[in-house]
Steps between C-alpha positions, in 0.01 A plus 500: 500500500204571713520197673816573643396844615223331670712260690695794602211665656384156670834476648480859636182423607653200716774713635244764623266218614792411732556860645121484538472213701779560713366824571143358613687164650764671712456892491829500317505834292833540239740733718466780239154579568501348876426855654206596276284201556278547800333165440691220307214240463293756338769549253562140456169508355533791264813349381305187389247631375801647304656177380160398428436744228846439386428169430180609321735720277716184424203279377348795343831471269491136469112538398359382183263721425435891458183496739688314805814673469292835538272389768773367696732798447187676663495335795855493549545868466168557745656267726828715506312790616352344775862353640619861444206579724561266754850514508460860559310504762717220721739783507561743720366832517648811424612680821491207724870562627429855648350482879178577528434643851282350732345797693380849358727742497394779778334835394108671425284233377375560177157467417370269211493824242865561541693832713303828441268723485175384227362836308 
């Protein structure tokens, strides 16, 4: 049974691989999540770093023993935090939409303290 659960995360593995590579290939983002992903190649490599460590989860089902099914869960699971990581950070900021002015607005200066009187 746990052979077949392990070919079906090698085959998602493969189908995120592909996503992946496109991404870092071509800059070709899925249109869903086109307008959050400031840069796609960066992403490509979060997501394969993501169908990495779902390949590690596969062979860490197919595994024979105890010890290499745990070490490799491990590293699969430590390697999904870092593609969270990186595929966070290819996004786009939060408040990138709004116009950010150019020029300071006109008015007192304020001094490095902040307005008013110090007591």
């Amino acid at each position: 049974m746990f052979i077949y659960l392990g070919a079906f995360f090698a085959l998602g593995a493969l189908v995120v691989a592909v996503g992946g590579i496109a991404a870092i290939a071509c800059g070709w983002v899925l249109p869903s999540i086109r307008a959050t992903v400031l840069r796609p190649r960066l992403y490509g490599l979060g997501v394969l770093v993501l169908a990495v460590s779902l390949f590690l989860m596969g062979a860490a089902l197919a595994a024979s023993t105890d010890v290499v099914k745990s070490s490799v869960r491990t590293v699969a699971v430590g390697l999904v935090l870092v593609s969270s990581k990186v595929i966070r950070t290819s996004g786009r900021p939060s408040g990138v939409d709004q116009k950010i002015p150019d020029e300071t607005s006109p008015g007192s200066p304020v001094g490095p303290d902040g307005p008013g009187d110090r007591q």
